[in-house]
PDB file of C-alpha atoms in Angstrom:
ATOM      1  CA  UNK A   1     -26.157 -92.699  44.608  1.00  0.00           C
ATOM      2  CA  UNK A   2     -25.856 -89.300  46.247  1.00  0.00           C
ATOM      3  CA  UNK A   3     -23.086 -89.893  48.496  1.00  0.00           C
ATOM      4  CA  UNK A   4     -21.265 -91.782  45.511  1.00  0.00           C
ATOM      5  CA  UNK A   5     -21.750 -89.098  43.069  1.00  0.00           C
ATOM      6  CA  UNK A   6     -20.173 -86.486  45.959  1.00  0.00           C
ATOM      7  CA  UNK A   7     -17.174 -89.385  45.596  1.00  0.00           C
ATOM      8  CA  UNK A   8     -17.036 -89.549  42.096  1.00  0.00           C
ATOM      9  CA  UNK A   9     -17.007 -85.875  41.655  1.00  0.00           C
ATOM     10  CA  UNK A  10     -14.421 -85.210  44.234  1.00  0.00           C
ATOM     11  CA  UNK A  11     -12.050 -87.527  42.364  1.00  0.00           C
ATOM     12  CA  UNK A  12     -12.547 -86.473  39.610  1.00  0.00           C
ATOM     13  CA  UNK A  13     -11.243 -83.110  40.693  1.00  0.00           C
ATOM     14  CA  UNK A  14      -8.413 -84.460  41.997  1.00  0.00           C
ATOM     15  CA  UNK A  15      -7.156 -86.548  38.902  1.00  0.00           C
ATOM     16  CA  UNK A  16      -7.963 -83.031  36.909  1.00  0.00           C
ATOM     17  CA  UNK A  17      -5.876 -80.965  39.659  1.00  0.00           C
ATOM     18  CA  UNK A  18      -2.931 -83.272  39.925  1.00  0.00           C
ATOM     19  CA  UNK A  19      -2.558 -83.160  36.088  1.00  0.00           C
ATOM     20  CA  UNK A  20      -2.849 -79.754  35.915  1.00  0.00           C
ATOM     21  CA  UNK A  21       0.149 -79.441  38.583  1.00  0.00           C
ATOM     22  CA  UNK A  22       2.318 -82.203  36.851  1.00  0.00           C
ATOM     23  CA  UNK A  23       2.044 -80.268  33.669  1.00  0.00           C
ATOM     24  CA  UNK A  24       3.941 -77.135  35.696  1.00  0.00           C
ATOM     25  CA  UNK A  25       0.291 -75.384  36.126  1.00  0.00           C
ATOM     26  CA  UNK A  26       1.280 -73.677  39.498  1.00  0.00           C
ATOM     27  CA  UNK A  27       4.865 -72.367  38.091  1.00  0.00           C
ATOM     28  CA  UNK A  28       3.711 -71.263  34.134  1.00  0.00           C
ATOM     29  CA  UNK A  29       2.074 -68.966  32.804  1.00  0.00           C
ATOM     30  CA  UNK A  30      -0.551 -68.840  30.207  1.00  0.00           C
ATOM     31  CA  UNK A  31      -0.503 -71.172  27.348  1.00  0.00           C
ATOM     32  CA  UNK A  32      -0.927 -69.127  24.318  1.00  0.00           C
ATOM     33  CA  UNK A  33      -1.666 -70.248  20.324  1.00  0.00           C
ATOM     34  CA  UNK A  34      -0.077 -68.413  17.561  1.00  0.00           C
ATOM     35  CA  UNK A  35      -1.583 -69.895  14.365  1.00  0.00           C
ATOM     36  CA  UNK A  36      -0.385 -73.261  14.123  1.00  0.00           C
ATOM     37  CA  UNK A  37       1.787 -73.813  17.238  1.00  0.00           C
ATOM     38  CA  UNK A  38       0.878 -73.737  20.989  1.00  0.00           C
ATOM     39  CA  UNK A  39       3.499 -71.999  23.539  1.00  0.00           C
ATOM     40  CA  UNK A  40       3.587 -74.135  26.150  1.00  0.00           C
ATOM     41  CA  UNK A  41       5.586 -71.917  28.073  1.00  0.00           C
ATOM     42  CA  UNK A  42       8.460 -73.658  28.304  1.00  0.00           C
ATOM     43  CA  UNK A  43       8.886 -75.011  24.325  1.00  0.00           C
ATOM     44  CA  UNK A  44       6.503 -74.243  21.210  1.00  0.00           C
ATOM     45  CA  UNK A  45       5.010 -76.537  19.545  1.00  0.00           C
ATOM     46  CA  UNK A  46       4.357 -76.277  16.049  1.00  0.00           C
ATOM     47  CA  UNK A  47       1.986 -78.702  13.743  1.00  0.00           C
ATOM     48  CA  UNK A  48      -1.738 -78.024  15.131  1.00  0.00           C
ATOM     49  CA  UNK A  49      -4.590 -76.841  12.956  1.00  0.00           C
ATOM     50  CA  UNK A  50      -5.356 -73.207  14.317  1.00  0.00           C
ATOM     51  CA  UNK A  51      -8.629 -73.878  16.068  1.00  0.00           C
ATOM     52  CA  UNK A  52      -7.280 -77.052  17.868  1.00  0.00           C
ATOM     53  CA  UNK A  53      -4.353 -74.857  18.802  1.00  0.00           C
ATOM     54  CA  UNK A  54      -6.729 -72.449  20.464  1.00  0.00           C
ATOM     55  CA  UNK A  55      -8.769 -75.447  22.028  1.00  0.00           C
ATOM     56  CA  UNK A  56      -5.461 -76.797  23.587  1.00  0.00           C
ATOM     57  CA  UNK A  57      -4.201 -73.274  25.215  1.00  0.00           C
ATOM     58  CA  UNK A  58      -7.642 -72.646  26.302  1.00  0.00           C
ATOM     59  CA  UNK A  59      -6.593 -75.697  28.739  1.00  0.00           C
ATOM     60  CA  UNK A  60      -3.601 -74.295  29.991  1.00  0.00           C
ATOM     61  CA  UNK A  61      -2.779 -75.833  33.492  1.00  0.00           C
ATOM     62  CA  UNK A  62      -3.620 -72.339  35.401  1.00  0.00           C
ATOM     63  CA  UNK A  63      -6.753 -72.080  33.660  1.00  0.00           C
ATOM     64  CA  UNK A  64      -7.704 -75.813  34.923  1.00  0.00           C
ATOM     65  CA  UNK A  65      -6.601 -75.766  38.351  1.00  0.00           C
ATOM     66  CA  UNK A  66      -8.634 -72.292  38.477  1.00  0.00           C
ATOM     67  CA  UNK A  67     -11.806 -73.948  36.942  1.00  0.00           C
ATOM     68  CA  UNK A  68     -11.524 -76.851  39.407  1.00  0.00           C
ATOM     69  CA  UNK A  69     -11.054 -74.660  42.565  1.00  0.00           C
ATOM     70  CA  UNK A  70     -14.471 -72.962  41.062  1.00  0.00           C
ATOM     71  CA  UNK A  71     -15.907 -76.552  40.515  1.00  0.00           C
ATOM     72  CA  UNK A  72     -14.851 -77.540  44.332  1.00  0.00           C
ATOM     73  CA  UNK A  73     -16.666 -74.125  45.665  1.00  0.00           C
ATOM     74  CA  UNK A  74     -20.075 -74.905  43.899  1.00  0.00           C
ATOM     75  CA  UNK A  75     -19.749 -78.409  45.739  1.00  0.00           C
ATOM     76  CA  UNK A  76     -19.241 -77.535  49.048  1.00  0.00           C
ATOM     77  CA  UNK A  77     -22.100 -74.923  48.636  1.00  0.00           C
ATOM     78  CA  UNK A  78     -24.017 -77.577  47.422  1.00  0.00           C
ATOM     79  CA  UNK A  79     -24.054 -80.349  50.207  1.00  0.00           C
ATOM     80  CA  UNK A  80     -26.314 -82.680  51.294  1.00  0.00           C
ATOM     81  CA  UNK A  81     -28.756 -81.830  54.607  1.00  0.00           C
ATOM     82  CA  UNK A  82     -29.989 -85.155  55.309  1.00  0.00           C
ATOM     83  CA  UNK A  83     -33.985 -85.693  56.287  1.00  0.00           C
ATOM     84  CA  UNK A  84     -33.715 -87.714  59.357  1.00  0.00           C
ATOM     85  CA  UNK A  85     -32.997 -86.243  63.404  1.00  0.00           C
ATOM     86  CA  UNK A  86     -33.215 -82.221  61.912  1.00  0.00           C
ATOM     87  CA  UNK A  87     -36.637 -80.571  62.634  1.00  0.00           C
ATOM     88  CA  UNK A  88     -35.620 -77.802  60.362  1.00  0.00           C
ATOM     89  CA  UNK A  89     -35.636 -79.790  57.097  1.00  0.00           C
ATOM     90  CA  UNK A  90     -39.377 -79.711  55.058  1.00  0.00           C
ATOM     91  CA  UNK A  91     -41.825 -82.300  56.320  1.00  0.00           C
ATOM     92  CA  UNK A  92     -42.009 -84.482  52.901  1.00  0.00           C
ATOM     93  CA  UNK A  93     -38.635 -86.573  54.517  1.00  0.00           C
ATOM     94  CA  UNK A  94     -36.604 -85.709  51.853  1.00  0.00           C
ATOM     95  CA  UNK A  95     -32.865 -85.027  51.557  1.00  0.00           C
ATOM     96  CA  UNK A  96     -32.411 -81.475  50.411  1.00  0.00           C
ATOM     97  CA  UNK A  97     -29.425 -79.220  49.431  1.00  0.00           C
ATOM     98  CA  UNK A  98     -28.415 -77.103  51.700  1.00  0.00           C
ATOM     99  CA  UNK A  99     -27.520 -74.404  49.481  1.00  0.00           C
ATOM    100  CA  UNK A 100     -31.169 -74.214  47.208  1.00  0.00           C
ATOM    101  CA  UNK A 101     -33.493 -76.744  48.951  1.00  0.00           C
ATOM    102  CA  UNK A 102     -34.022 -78.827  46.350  1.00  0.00           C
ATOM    103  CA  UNK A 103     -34.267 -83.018  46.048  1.00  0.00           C
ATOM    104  CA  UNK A 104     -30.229 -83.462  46.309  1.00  0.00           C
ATOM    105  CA  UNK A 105     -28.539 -84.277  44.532  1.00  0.00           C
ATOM    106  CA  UNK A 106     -29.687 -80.874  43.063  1.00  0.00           C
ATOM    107  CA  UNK A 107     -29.797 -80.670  38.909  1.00  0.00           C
ATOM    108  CA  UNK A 108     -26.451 -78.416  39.895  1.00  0.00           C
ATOM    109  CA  UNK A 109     -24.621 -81.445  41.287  1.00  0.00           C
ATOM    110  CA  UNK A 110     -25.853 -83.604  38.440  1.00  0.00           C
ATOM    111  CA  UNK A 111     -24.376 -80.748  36.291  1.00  0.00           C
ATOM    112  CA  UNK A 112     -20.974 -80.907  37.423  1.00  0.00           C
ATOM    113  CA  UNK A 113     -21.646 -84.938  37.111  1.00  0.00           C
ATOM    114  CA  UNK A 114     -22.304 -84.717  33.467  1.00  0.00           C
ATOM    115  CA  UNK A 115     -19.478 -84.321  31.469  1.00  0.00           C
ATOM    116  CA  UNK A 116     -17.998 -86.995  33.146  1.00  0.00           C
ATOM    117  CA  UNK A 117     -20.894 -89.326  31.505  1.00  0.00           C
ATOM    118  CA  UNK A 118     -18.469 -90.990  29.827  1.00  0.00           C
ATOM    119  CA  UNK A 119     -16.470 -92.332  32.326  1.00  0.00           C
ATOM    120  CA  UNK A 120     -16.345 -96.112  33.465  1.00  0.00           C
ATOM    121  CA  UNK A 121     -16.892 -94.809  37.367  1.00  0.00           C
ATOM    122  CA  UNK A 122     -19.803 -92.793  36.865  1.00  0.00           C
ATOM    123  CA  UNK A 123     -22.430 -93.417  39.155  1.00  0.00           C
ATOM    124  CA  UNK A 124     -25.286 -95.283  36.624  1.00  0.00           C
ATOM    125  CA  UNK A 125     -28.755 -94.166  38.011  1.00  0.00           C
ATOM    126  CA  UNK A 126     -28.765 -90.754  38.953  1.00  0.00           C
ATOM    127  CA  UNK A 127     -31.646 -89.642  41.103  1.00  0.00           C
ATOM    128  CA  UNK A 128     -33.524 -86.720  40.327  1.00  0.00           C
TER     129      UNK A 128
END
């Protein structure tokens, strides 16, 4: 499962990162709510109870492709140094993270896993 959860996280990323970009997150800037209605930037729209309007330009595009380069830091600090052929590694033969030691996946990779709990690709038996 570790290698697959790596996978599954990394496209996740992605499909959050290209729709981010489709909905003109490199060229806008920040989505803002005014009571009912959400700027998008480009139009307003009106019609949304306050609080979702503040839920919705909370995800502006900028703000997501920011929080997914942040995401993609964490997992590349958080890699896998396999057991086998390295002398450095503990003597228990275990996989470990690179970044903390710990049994990888480490409880920050299943982290970033779980909000994604929900979703039909989700690895099903995380190890811990």
């Amino acid at each position: 499962m570790s290698q697959d959860l790596v996978t599954f996280l990394h496209a996740r990323l992605d499909e959050e990162a290209d729709l981010a970009r489709r909905c003109d997150g490199d060229d806008c800037g920040e989505w803002t709510a005014h009571g009912h209605t959400v700027d998008f930037c480009q139009v307003e729209l009106p019609g949304f109870h306050p609080t979702i309007a503040l839920h919705v330009a909370l995800h502006d595009p900028a703000r997501i492709l920011r929080e997914v380069e942040a995401k993609r830091r964490v997992l590349a600090r958080h890699a896998l140094s396999p057991a086998t052929g390295d002398p450095e590694l503990p003597w228990d033969n275990r996989d470990d993270c690179q970044y903390d030691g710990e049994t990888w996946p480490c409880d920050d990779l299943l982290d970033l896993a779980s909000p994604y709990g929900d979703h039909p690709d989700y690895p099903v038996t995380p190890e811990t």
